[in-house]
């Protein structure tokens, strides 16, 4: 640990050693307590206390669970200060001070760590408390609470004692209490009287000694240090470790410990406790919103034994509308609280989540922090606060996470309905949102049922291009294999469709048309519900909440804020006019990737495509290509028209040809017949196309170079479509993209063919076309020789899927064999196909941009890989100076947000 | 063309406008003529003449076959100078000057371009020549030669006239001449008298006019310019273009034209012509060696009508030992010639190939150039010349090409036997040298026959690791598929075995055990001969010439010269002790790559290996690994011992596991039985290992990270072997190499396992081992983050095969689908798997070295890909500062040479 001698930071009495900016050292809770207590703008009534820093936690774990010398002294000095402010003494039999001991990490880890209340209560101090409160029942109730918490948290958990019969001490003490209640015929804890509590305390202490082989400590200092140790121990509890792993919180951060004078909301009818938000966290409305309970402690509110009342009429709901509001029963205190919350929001310039306690009519502020909110609320609050001039546009765009924005874009399972349900299986969340439908196991079946108006979910081991019609007909897609960039995932994201992939917990039996998971059987036609945001699969129908972004004025205004801040342009990856239109609605400023190969899977076209592929001679190939030309032209007309006025990058044929060939025997036979050749001959040609590593074989521009006639047909279709539209007065900007280029010679070869065809078409149609010729940068070598490539290419589009595959030497299709182990062992921090690997792939990208722009300063550069929709990757793209990112239509708003955040973040640096 | 006004360079009379350094402008022949004529050290009797520069050729083709203005004037001025020196006049009826018109490019293109002799002979000048020579027969003979050459070269070829019946004019004139001889009953041209020649001239001219529709020109200037044009035209003749393509000579170089006064070796018994070498080009012996013919012209020597005599007794051979030597019949002229050749060699400091003519007792030097020589001669000449202090070590190493050195290392087909044979097919020359054996179509068959003492050649479509035993038993290997880096090629080169791959001209019928090529059928057991240096396949048995480098003192001394010059160390790729021993003999200074996977294909081991692979549990896997441990240890003992005192890099398991699994149904059944599981279960496990792109799948360190127990077993075997040997007093230096690393985390994971095992073994054996832990750099990302990798790795070995695959996105196995087209279209200048792509892959290599050394200045860096044996690539490795290259044993001498050449070449720059 650093050579700092200050381990303990005091707060209270209008002063504080720390402040809100010291979260790293004091934890979130400690820093906010200091801010509330000490900042002159706030000056709130906070019960005095002190914070032991996170550095002590780190020291504790680095030094075999020992504290640094000097800590004890600093703690007792801080305790003296609390005693002075409270005019009580810790352990004083006549006038005892009680304290709470709570955790507080840099980032909130709700419920993951431990708390001990009422510390300082012993046989000796109980009489003092009785005297102070004039309430013996209250004192023994507090004592039994202390025993229950302490024996559980400090004596059992923190010592790592495993209960023999699996039943922990807390549970045992609860059973004793239930026994006493049953014996007396009581229904509620409130029925218990002072003698009952006295008896319970005695029974509890006996049981603790018997089970844990140790007496409950009767010394306040022992209790205090036991509590502190338990909080530190809970940092490395199983639950906390698991939570940190999920949330990406480093183990080294450690937790602080907050020791604070107890105040009691359970001292009768003028006492109360409550939680509130400065705005509605459910929808963002600007109203003070909260709940309270009279004569209760904080834990009672959480426990949900009594229904809390609304703090004001704005907070009334169906559940609590009959109850009195705090404003009604304690108008003065409410007014005070209302003032404080306003002060807090103005001070923090964000919606606050606050906890308060009223002890005998006196208001204490126990906690404040940034309030959690859902997506719609986050958007509304940000937009409103800009309007109120509380925050700037830049601050507003930083307030919404991409995941929150995503909530607005997809139908979601109603959170209420999902809350306590256990999924039957969990897979990879490949397409966000919720989907409800009947399980169907074939693409044809899905399409047929959908035509009858049924809602279906296609369930497959994996999907292939042959399943696309069935995928399109489905509400959602579920696969048991494949990863986040598998065919199913790519297609689903493209359509904004709910999708779960790689769910290895389900076992599909295609023949019997069913799948099993955790012993449950789902047959064709059975209803299931998918949560594609989380990857959860549920049995039955759950209700969905539908988004309506077009009518959502807050969404639209928030997007305008993003647009005003961002520099990157946002394009979309769309192969069909329908997708292009959706993307335009979401704000796409062009198409960054229109794949031409998907166009060939239509049954009407695949035949000609297959003829082309198995053609033996140039002549046959050209004949088949001539059949495809009108289809291609029609496709391009559609997409160029949908994107009128905007640029459209069309990529020439990319995948290995064998992807278009039929796999099944029957379809092969059909094809052979159609082609008028024998099955053997067809098999021979298919065999010839077989490759050991097709990803690195005859594909991309290698196709167009080997068979120039393919390129010629495709660009003829593009330019004729553009010419037709231009003659009709439609302004179009086609940009022809050559895939898989690795050298200048390759792009030059294709460039010359494309250029010649463009001239030919322009002459024929007597129009001037505005077009560009460019290339994908997806082969590592292309980035290395980008200067040479840019001498020919007018634009670069980074194909980061392939670039990642080749830079890592990872086949996306086969990564399942080792990626899970790699992530588990932290050999990879993240799946590099989801977020750009900045250290490796990123170097190549930056290198290519620098070299490309060196020879062609106005080179248009973008990204069209899956990373184009990933916020972290978008920020990287901004940083390296790309002109645009291109992503699937439903990611366009996310990209607009991430692009805006990139500007703000880069300014901070 | 450059703005130079000098188009014509004169030589003769002890002076010259040009010199030897001006080959680019004057061509090789013109520059050497100028040097011989004009250099004060030489001052040789060269017939005067002039050279029209190569720039005129370029101009000619760039300007629609037009000459620049001023050329004609410069030519006639130069001609006047020749006339003056010769005291004759071009076209003068009384005293005519005749000239030759010859091509001369920067680099010799023997026989590819045209020559016209006796230019200037017309009806008008014949009487003058008769008078000058007092020999009418000579004059008409000269005239008929002019008509034959001129009508062919200038009137037919240069005009692009295609003979109607496929029979060119030259052939027709030859037939006329044969007819006259037959009519007269003559056997030889020498029987023809003056009248015969007169008649022939007349008949020739008639035929020329009839066939070519043009009279033979009777104007000396027309003849001269016709000749010049024909030489330029021949630069773009079909043969010349084809030759340039093979030799890599750029089309833009162009040819010069040399016009030179004719001297005649056919003017009677005191005239002669000859060719000679300053040393024996067949074995390099330091003796003046040549042949001559009395009363003959140069073309007669080439035509081989009469057997030429030896110029001295040192030049006598079986064929000509009965003939008189030039030394005997013209001692004075011989002495003069001997002096000139000595002067030339001393001047040029290299063996010279010279042409001379003696006209009536007067010696003329017509040409000199660096003499071509075979490999053994080249080595001997270089070694001798260093000894004679004629050249430096550095010059010596530049005198031998890697291909020449290679000739010394392999048995070769006797060049005499092969000279006029036509191969039945040609494939890729994957393993140099010659091989003779009976064709066999299965590995088992090959092994069986070899055991009977038969010489066999294994013929397969492709080979796989399962064929290795049969390949080893064979004299040579022939495949119809695969490229220069296919399995067959790699294995064969490793063993220095003759090998031809990718010979698509042969069609193998495995069932019938035969192959066909060009309609010929080769059945199992039929003899064939392979020339693996050229890729030629012959029917039958051809004699082989065996090398014996151990006794070859010139070879050894030459290697010492290389070693004295080079900086790079040379290691070898060897998997077996036998290979290591061979490599050591060839001068290997360590092992750069010992692949451990090849060790598993032994029938005794493959079973355990397969058990390991299909194991379901860690326990089963560990059991199978325990079976493999003693084998591995034994292997490492052998190889470490063979390389005592030298470092040995051992690579951990690299290939995808499914490579080890059986393919055939019967072998699968066998394995299932051995494993005691059902065939279905085995099939299921095999299916699970299937990958779409295995090259980018679960292999390399991904195996060791996923299954750490594999790494543990392998390094235990390595370190126990090293410990055992160390205890026996054998000094060993194992270097453990982790393959396919792409990040620091990967090498760190494996490093820690290896390190721990090393400590464990050292403790157990109580020895201190000298070892290193390093990594392959073969993933592009590894080069990009080499600084991070070098924090852990103690050495880098560039695996340029994989690095090339991933940097280009080319699968070596599938490159056949487009590489031929790429090379044909010049999209790739060379196969990047043969010679490192310096522009792309080379950048990554240089980048990785720079970054790696930045954090670890003493980082040991080498290359172990196939490129380690490629001379151009070795020079690149020198340039980027590697410590060593590693290549197959038989390439070690080549690598030593290339490494030395790299030093000299880099000094030049």
mmCIF file of N, CA, C and O in Angstrom, chain A residues 621-687:
data_model
loop_
_atom_site.group_PDB
_atom_site.id
_atom_site.type_symbol
_atom_site.label_atom_id
_atom_site.label_comp_id
_atom_site.label_asym_id
_atom_site.label_seq_id
_atom_site.Cartn_x
_atom_site.Cartn_y
_atom_site.Cartn_z
ATOM 1 N N UNK A 621 -20.635 -20.769 -68.065
ATOM 2 C CA UNK A 621 -20.671 -19.876 -66.909
ATOM 3 C C UNK A 621 -21.328 -18.552 -67.301
ATOM 4 O O UNK A 621 -22.143 -18.008 -66.589
ATOM 5 N N UNK A 622 -20.945 -18.072 -68.444
ATOM 6 C CA UNK A 622 -21.513 -16.798 -68.889
ATOM 7 C C UNK A 622 -23.009 -16.893 -69.133
ATOM 8 O O UNK A 622 -23.751 -15.945 -68.886
ATOM 9 N N UNK A 623 -23.444 -18.065 -69.613
ATOM 10 C CA UNK A 623 -24.869 -18.268 -69.860
ATOM 11 C C UNK A 623 -25.650 -18.192 -68.545
ATOM 12 O O UNK A 623 -26.679 -17.527 -68.443
ATOM 13 N N UNK A 624 -25.106 -18.887 -67.522
ATOM 14 C CA UNK A 624 -25.766 -18.879 -66.215
ATOM 15 C C UNK A 624 -25.746 -17.483 -65.611
ATOM 16 O O UNK A 624 -26.718 -17.030 -65.000
ATOM 17 N N UNK A 625 -24.630 -16.801 -65.800
ATOM 18 C CA UNK A 625 -24.512 -15.444 -65.269
ATOM 19 C C UNK A 625 -25.531 -14.517 -65.933
ATOM 20 O O UNK A 625 -26.114 -13.643 -65.286
ATOM 21 N N UNK A 626 -25.745 -14.731 -67.213
ATOM 22 C CA UNK A 626 -26.707 -13.896 -67.935
ATOM 23 C C UNK A 626 -28.111 -14.075 -67.353
ATOM 24 O O UNK A 626 -28.912 -13.142 -67.313
ATOM 25 N N UNK A 627 -28.403 -15.298 -66.863
ATOM 26 C CA UNK A 627 -29.700 -15.526 -66.213
ATOM 27 C C UNK A 627 -29.796 -14.755 -64.896
ATOM 28 O O UNK A 627 -30.880 -14.351 -64.479
ATOM 29 N N UNK A 628 -28.648 -14.620 -64.232
ATOM 30 C CA UNK A 628 -28.652 -13.958 -62.923
ATOM 31 C C UNK A 628 -28.704 -12.437 -63.047
ATOM 32 O O UNK A 628 -29.177 -11.745 -62.143
ATOM 33 N N UNK A 629 -28.201 -11.934 -64.164
ATOM 34 C CA UNK A 629 -28.093 -10.483 -64.336
ATOM 35 C C UNK A 629 -29.389 -9.718 -64.023
ATOM 36 O O UNK A 629 -29.364 -8.790 -63.215
ATOM 37 N N UNK A 630 -30.540 -10.112 -64.623
ATOM 38 C CA UNK A 630 -31.761 -9.332 -64.329
ATOM 39 C C UNK A 630 -32.135 -9.350 -62.846
ATOM 40 O O UNK A 630 -32.606 -8.340 -62.313
ATOM 41 N N UNK A 631 -31.915 -10.490 -62.165
ATOM 42 C CA UNK A 631 -32.211 -10.549 -60.728
ATOM 43 C C UNK A 631 -31.346 -9.560 -59.966
ATOM 44 O O UNK A 631 -31.807 -8.814 -59.110
ATOM 45 N N UNK A 632 -30.061 -9.610 -60.260
ATOM 46 C CA UNK A 632 -29.126 -8.730 -59.556
ATOM 47 C C UNK A 632 -29.501 -7.272 -59.797
ATOM 48 O O UNK A 632 -29.510 -6.459 -58.881
ATOM 49 N N UNK A 633 -29.804 -6.968 -61.016
ATOM 50 C CA UNK A 633 -30.139 -5.584 -61.353
ATOM 51 C C UNK A 633 -31.355 -5.122 -60.549
ATOM 52 O O UNK A 633 -31.364 -4.030 -59.982
ATOM 53 N N UNK A 634 -32.358 -5.996 -60.482
ATOM 54 C CA UNK A 634 -33.573 -5.710 -59.723
ATOM 55 C C UNK A 634 -33.247 -5.458 -58.248
ATOM 56 O O UNK A 634 -33.736 -4.510 -57.633
ATOM 57 N N UNK A 635 -32.361 -6.330 -57.690
ATOM 58 C CA UNK A 635 -31.949 -6.163 -56.291
ATOM 59 C C UNK A 635 -31.321 -4.788 -56.078
ATOM 60 O O UNK A 635 -31.632 -4.082 -55.121
ATOM 61 N N UNK A 636 -30.425 -4.442 -56.962
ATOM 62 C CA UNK A 636 -29.680 -3.192 -56.787
ATOM 63 C C UNK A 636 -30.594 -1.983 -56.987
ATOM 64 O O UNK A 636 -30.440 -0.971 -56.310
ATOM 65 N N UNK A 637 -31.537 -2.111 -57.914
ATOM 66 C CA UNK A 637 -32.517 -1.034 -58.088
ATOM 67 C C UNK A 637 -33.204 -0.771 -56.760
ATOM 68 O O UNK A 637 -33.356 0.374 -56.324
ATOM 69 N N UNK A 638 -33.648 -1.864 -56.123
ATOM 70 C CA UNK A 638 -34.392 -1.741 -54.878
ATOM 71 C C UNK A 638 -33.578 -1.065 -53.797
ATOM 72 O O UNK A 638 -34.040 -0.125 -53.133
ATOM 73 N N UNK A 639 -32.378 -1.516 -53.630
ATOM 74 C CA UNK A 639 -31.593 -1.030 -52.495
ATOM 75 C C UNK A 639 -31.074 0.382 -52.751
ATOM 76 O O UNK A 639 -31.040 1.229 -51.854
ATOM 77 N N UNK A 640 -30.720 0.663 -54.001
ATOM 78 C CA UNK A 640 -30.234 2.011 -54.318
ATOM 79 C C UNK A 640 -31.364 3.028 -54.167
ATOM 80 O O UNK A 640 -31.165 4.141 -53.690
ATOM 81 N N UNK A 641 -32.552 2.591 -54.562
ATOM 82 C CA UNK A 641 -33.700 3.484 -54.464
ATOM 83 C C UNK A 641 -34.045 3.758 -52.997
ATOM 84 O O UNK A 641 -34.297 4.892 -52.604
ATOM 85 N N UNK A 642 -34.025 2.693 -52.191
ATOM 86 C CA UNK A 642 -34.330 2.863 -50.764
ATOM 87 C C UNK A 642 -33.332 3.818 -50.120
ATOM 88 O O UNK A 642 -33.637 4.483 -49.137
ATOM 89 N N UNK A 643 -32.138 3.866 -50.641
ATOM 90 C CA UNK A 643 -31.086 4.694 -50.065
ATOM 91 C C UNK A 643 -30.825 5.945 -50.913
ATOM 92 O O UNK A 643 -29.708 6.466 -50.899
ATOM 93 N N UNK A 644 -31.826 6.387 -51.618
ATOM 94 C CA UNK A 644 -31.692 7.591 -52.447
ATOM 95 C C UNK A 644 -30.955 8.697 -51.690
ATOM 96 O O UNK A 644 -31.190 8.901 -50.497
ATOM 97 N N UNK A 645 -30.076 9.347 -52.399
ATOM 98 C CA UNK A 645 -29.294 10.466 -51.846
ATOM 99 C C UNK A 645 -28.131 10.006 -50.960
ATOM 100 O O UNK A 645 -27.280 10.822 -50.606
ATOM 101 N N UNK A 646 -28.148 8.723 -50.578
ATOM 102 C CA UNK A 646 -27.108 8.261 -49.656
ATOM 103 C C UNK A 646 -26.192 7.240 -50.338
ATOM 104 O O UNK A 646 -26.613 6.542 -51.264
ATOM 105 N N UNK A 647 -24.955 7.145 -49.871
ATOM 106 C CA UNK A 647 -24.034 6.198 -50.487
ATOM 107 C C UNK A 647 -24.377 4.750 -50.131
ATOM 108 O O UNK A 647 -24.832 4.481 -49.021
ATOM 109 N N UNK A 648 -24.162 3.851 -51.072
ATOM 110 C CA UNK A 648 -24.437 2.429 -50.869
ATOM 111 C C UNK A 648 -23.208 1.624 -51.307
ATOM 112 O O UNK A 648 -22.864 1.606 -52.487
ATOM 113 N N UNK A 649 -22.556 0.990 -50.349
ATOM 114 C CA UNK A 649 -21.420 0.134 -50.695
ATOM 115 C C UNK A 649 -21.932 -1.255 -51.015
ATOM 116 O O UNK A 649 -22.574 -1.896 -50.179
ATOM 117 N N UNK A 650 -21.650 -1.693 -52.226
ATOM 118 C CA UNK A 650 -22.064 -3.035 -52.646
ATOM 119 C C UNK A 650 -20.814 -3.893 -52.763
ATOM 120 O O UNK A 650 -19.877 -3.552 -53.486
ATOM 121 N N UNK A 651 -20.800 -4.973 -52.018
ATOM 122 C CA UNK A 651 -19.629 -5.860 -52.064
ATOM 123 C C UNK A 651 -19.831 -6.926 -53.130
ATOM 124 O O UNK A 651 -20.894 -7.553 -53.201
ATOM 125 N N UNK A 652 -18.825 -7.153 -53.920
ATOM 126 C CA UNK A 652 -18.890 -8.209 -54.929
ATOM 127 C C UNK A 652 -18.864 -9.578 -54.244
ATOM 128 O O UNK A 652 -18.509 -9.700 -53.082
ATOM 129 N N UNK A 653 -19.246 -10.585 -55.007
ATOM 130 C CA UNK A 653 -19.381 -11.949 -54.486
ATOM 131 C C UNK A 653 -18.181 -12.337 -53.624
ATOM 132 O O UNK A 653 -17.040 -12.213 -54.041
ATOM 133 N N UNK A 654 -18.449 -12.845 -52.426
ATOM 134 C CA UNK A 654 -17.372 -13.113 -51.481
ATOM 135 C C UNK A 654 -17.192 -14.568 -51.047
ATOM 136 O O UNK A 654 -16.069 -15.038 -50.962
ATOM 137 N N UNK A 655 -18.265 -15.314 -50.743
ATOM 138 C CA UNK A 655 -18.048 -16.619 -50.097
ATOM 139 C C UNK A 655 -17.544 -17.673 -51.075
ATOM 140 O O UNK A 655 -17.691 -17.517 -52.288
ATOM 141 N N UNK A 656 -16.951 -18.724 -50.525
ATOM 142 C CA UNK A 656 -16.526 -19.837 -51.383
ATOM 143 C C UNK A 656 -17.748 -20.374 -52.112
ATOM 144 O O UNK A 656 -18.831 -20.466 -51.522
ATOM 145 N N UNK A 657 -17.574 -20.745 -53.350
ATOM 146 C CA UNK A 657 -18.720 -21.138 -54.171
ATOM 147 C C UNK A 657 -19.468 -22.343 -53.615
ATOM 148 O O UNK A 657 -20.681 -22.448 -53.770
ATOM 149 N N UNK A 658 -18.738 -23.229 -52.942
ATOM 150 C CA UNK A 658 -19.435 -24.441 -52.497
ATOM 151 C C UNK A 658 -20.516 -24.142 -51.464
ATOM 152 O O UNK A 658 -21.378 -24.968 -51.225
ATOM 153 N N UNK A 659 -20.477 -22.963 -50.879
ATOM 154 C CA UNK A 659 -21.548 -22.614 -49.943
ATOM 155 C C UNK A 659 -22.920 -22.585 -50.616
ATOM 156 O O UNK A 659 -23.936 -22.695 -49.953
ATOM 157 N N UNK A 660 -22.914 -22.388 -51.918
ATOM 158 C CA UNK A 660 -24.182 -22.296 -52.638
ATOM 159 C C UNK A 660 -24.697 -23.659 -53.084
ATOM 160 O O UNK A 660 -25.807 -23.775 -53.559
ATOM 161 N N UNK A 661 -23.855 -24.670 -52.956
ATOM 162 C CA UNK A 661 -24.235 -25.982 -53.484
ATOM 163 C C UNK A 661 -25.089 -26.742 -52.480
ATOM 164 O O UNK A 661 -24.958 -26.560 -51.280
ATOM 165 N N UNK A 662 -25.961 -27.598 -52.972
ATOM 166 C CA UNK A 662 -26.822 -28.347 -52.059
ATOM 167 C C UNK A 662 -26.013 -29.402 -51.299
ATOM 168 O O UNK A 662 -25.043 -29.941 -51.822
ATOM 169 N N UNK A 663 -26.427 -29.663 -50.069
ATOM 170 C CA UNK A 663 -25.728 -30.646 -49.240
ATOM 171 C C UNK A 663 -26.432 -32.005 -49.307
ATOM 172 O O UNK A 663 -25.787 -33.044 -49.323
ATOM 173 N N UNK A 664 -27.755 -31.949 -49.351
ATOM 174 C CA UNK A 664 -28.512 -33.191 -49.248
ATOM 175 C C UNK A 664 -28.531 -33.935 -50.578
ATOM 176 O O UNK A 664 -28.563 -33.336 -51.644
ATOM 177 N N UNK A 665 -28.573 -35.249 -50.442
ATOM 178 C CA UNK A 665 -28.560 -36.143 -51.596
ATOM 179 C C UNK A 665 -29.716 -35.799 -52.560
ATOM 180 O O UNK A 665 -29.525 -35.683 -53.761
ATOM 181 N N UNK A 666 -30.911 -35.608 -51.979
ATOM 182 C CA UNK A 666 -32.089 -35.406 -52.823
ATOM 183 C C UNK A 666 -31.959 -34.105 -53.619
ATOM 184 O O UNK A 666 -32.278 -34.047 -54.807
ATOM 185 N N UNK A 667 -31.455 -33.067 -52.952
ATOM 186 C CA UNK A 667 -31.327 -31.787 -53.653
ATOM 187 C C UNK A 667 -30.243 -31.862 -54.717
ATOM 188 O O UNK A 667 -30.311 -31.189 -55.742
ATOM 189 N N UNK A 668 -29.226 -32.671 -54.438
ATOM 190 C CA UNK A 668 -28.171 -32.852 -55.437
ATOM 191 C C UNK A 668 -28.738 -33.520 -56.687
ATOM 192 O O UNK A 668 -28.463 -33.124 -57.804
ATOM 193 N N UNK A 669 -29.531 -34.558 -56.413
ATOM 194 C CA UNK A 669 -30.126 -35.291 -57.530
ATOM 195 C C UNK A 669 -30.980 -34.349 -58.383
ATOM 196 O O UNK A 669 -30.906 -34.354 -59.616
ATOM 197 N N UNK A 670 -31.740 -33.528 -57.687
ATOM 198 C CA UNK A 670 -32.588 -32.545 -58.354
ATOM 199 C C UNK A 670 -31.741 -31.628 -59.253
ATOM 200 O O UNK A 670 -32.033 -31.408 -60.416
ATOM 201 N N UNK A 671 -30.663 -31.137 -58.684
ATOM 202 C CA UNK A 671 -29.799 -30.216 -59.412
ATOM 203 C C UNK A 671 -29.183 -30.887 -60.637
ATOM 204 O O UNK A 671 -29.170 -30.323 -61.734
ATOM 205 N N UNK A 672 -28.720 -32.119 -60.429
ATOM 206 C CA UNK A 672 -28.104 -32.850 -61.541
ATOM 207 C C UNK A 672 -29.111 -32.965 -62.684
ATOM 208 O O UNK A 672 -28.766 -32.755 -63.847
ATOM 209 N N UNK A 673 -30.348 -33.250 -62.320
ATOM 210 C CA UNK A 673 -31.393 -33.387 -63.330
ATOM 211 C C UNK A 673 -31.616 -32.061 -64.057
ATOM 212 O O UNK A 673 -31.638 -32.006 -65.280
ATOM 213 N N UNK A 674 -31.743 -31.014 -63.268
ATOM 214 C CA UNK A 674 -31.941 -29.688 -63.850
ATOM 215 C C UNK A 674 -30.817 -29.313 -64.803
ATOM 216 O O UNK A 674 -31.023 -28.671 -65.821
ATOM 217 N N UNK A 675 -29.601 -29.702 -64.414
ATOM 218 C CA UNK A 675 -28.447 -29.342 -65.227
ATOM 219 C C UNK A 675 -28.256 -30.310 -66.382
ATOM 220 O O UNK A 675 -27.427 -30.073 -67.263
ATOM 221 N N UNK A 676 -28.998 -31.406 -66.318
ATOM 222 C CA UNK A 676 -28.848 -32.392 -67.380
ATOM 223 C C UNK A 676 -27.501 -33.099 -67.347
ATOM 224 O O UNK A 676 -26.943 -33.448 -68.383
ATOM 225 N N UNK A 677 -26.965 -33.284 -66.155
ATOM 226 C CA UNK A 677 -25.727 -34.065 -66.043
ATOM 227 C C UNK A 677 -25.955 -35.179 -65.035
ATOM 228 O O UNK A 677 -26.935 -35.175 -64.303
ATOM 229 N N UNK A 678 -25.052 -36.149 -65.023
ATOM 230 C CA UNK A 678 -25.213 -37.261 -64.096
ATOM 231 C C UNK A 678 -24.859 -36.817 -62.690
ATOM 232 O O UNK A 678 -24.110 -35.854 -62.501
ATOM 233 N N UNK A 679 -25.393 -37.548 -61.714
ATOM 234 C CA UNK A 679 -25.095 -37.237 -60.319
ATOM 235 C C UNK A 679 -23.593 -37.370 -60.068
ATOM 236 O O UNK A 679 -23.004 -36.597 -59.325
ATOM 237 N N UNK A 680 -22.987 -38.362 -60.715
ATOM 238 C CA UNK A 680 -21.545 -38.586 -60.531
ATOM 239 C C UNK A 680 -20.765 -37.358 -60.993
ATOM 240 O O UNK A 680 -19.835 -36.901 -60.344
ATOM 241 N N UNK A 681 -21.177 -36.863 -62.144
ATOM 242 C CA UNK A 681 -20.470 -35.711 -62.700
ATOM 243 C C UNK A 681 -20.625 -34.506 -61.762
ATOM 244 O O UNK A 681 -19.662 -33.789 -61.478
ATOM 245 N N UNK A 682 -21.834 -34.324 -61.274
ATOM 246 C CA UNK A 682 -22.077 -33.220 -60.342
ATOM 247 C C UNK A 682 -21.229 -33.396 -59.087
ATOM 248 O O UNK A 682 -20.579 -32.459 -58.620
ATOM 249 N N UNK A 683 -21.233 -34.647 -58.577
ATOM 250 C CA UNK A 683 -20.446 -34.920 -57.378
ATOM 251 C C UNK A 683 -18.969 -34.616 -57.622
ATOM 252 O O UNK A 683 -18.284 -34.093 -56.756
ATOM 253 N N UNK A 684 -18.522 -34.972 -58.782
ATOM 254 C CA UNK A 684 -17.119 -34.704 -59.139
ATOM 255 C C UNK A 684 -16.817 -33.214 -59.078
ATOM 256 O O UNK A 684 -15.801 -32.790 -58.527
ATOM 257 N N UNK A 685 -17.739 -32.424 -59.628
ATOM 258 C CA UNK A 685 -17.496 -30.971 -59.647
ATOM 259 C C UNK A 685 -17.569 -30.393 -58.236
ATOM 260 O O UNK A 685 -16.802 -29.515 -57.878
ATOM 261 N N UNK A 686 -18.513 -30.915 -57.460
ATOM 262 C CA UNK A 686 -18.617 -30.450 -56.071
ATOM 263 C C UNK A 686 -17.331 -30.816 -55.329
ATOM 264 O O UNK A 686 -16.775 -30.018 -54.590
ATOM 265 N N UNK A 687 -16.854 -32.046 -55.572
ATOM 266 C CA UNK A 687 -15.627 -32.508 -54.927
ATOM 267 C C UNK A 687 -14.464 -31.588 -55.276
ATOM 268 O O UNK A 687 -13.630 -31.253 -54.447
#
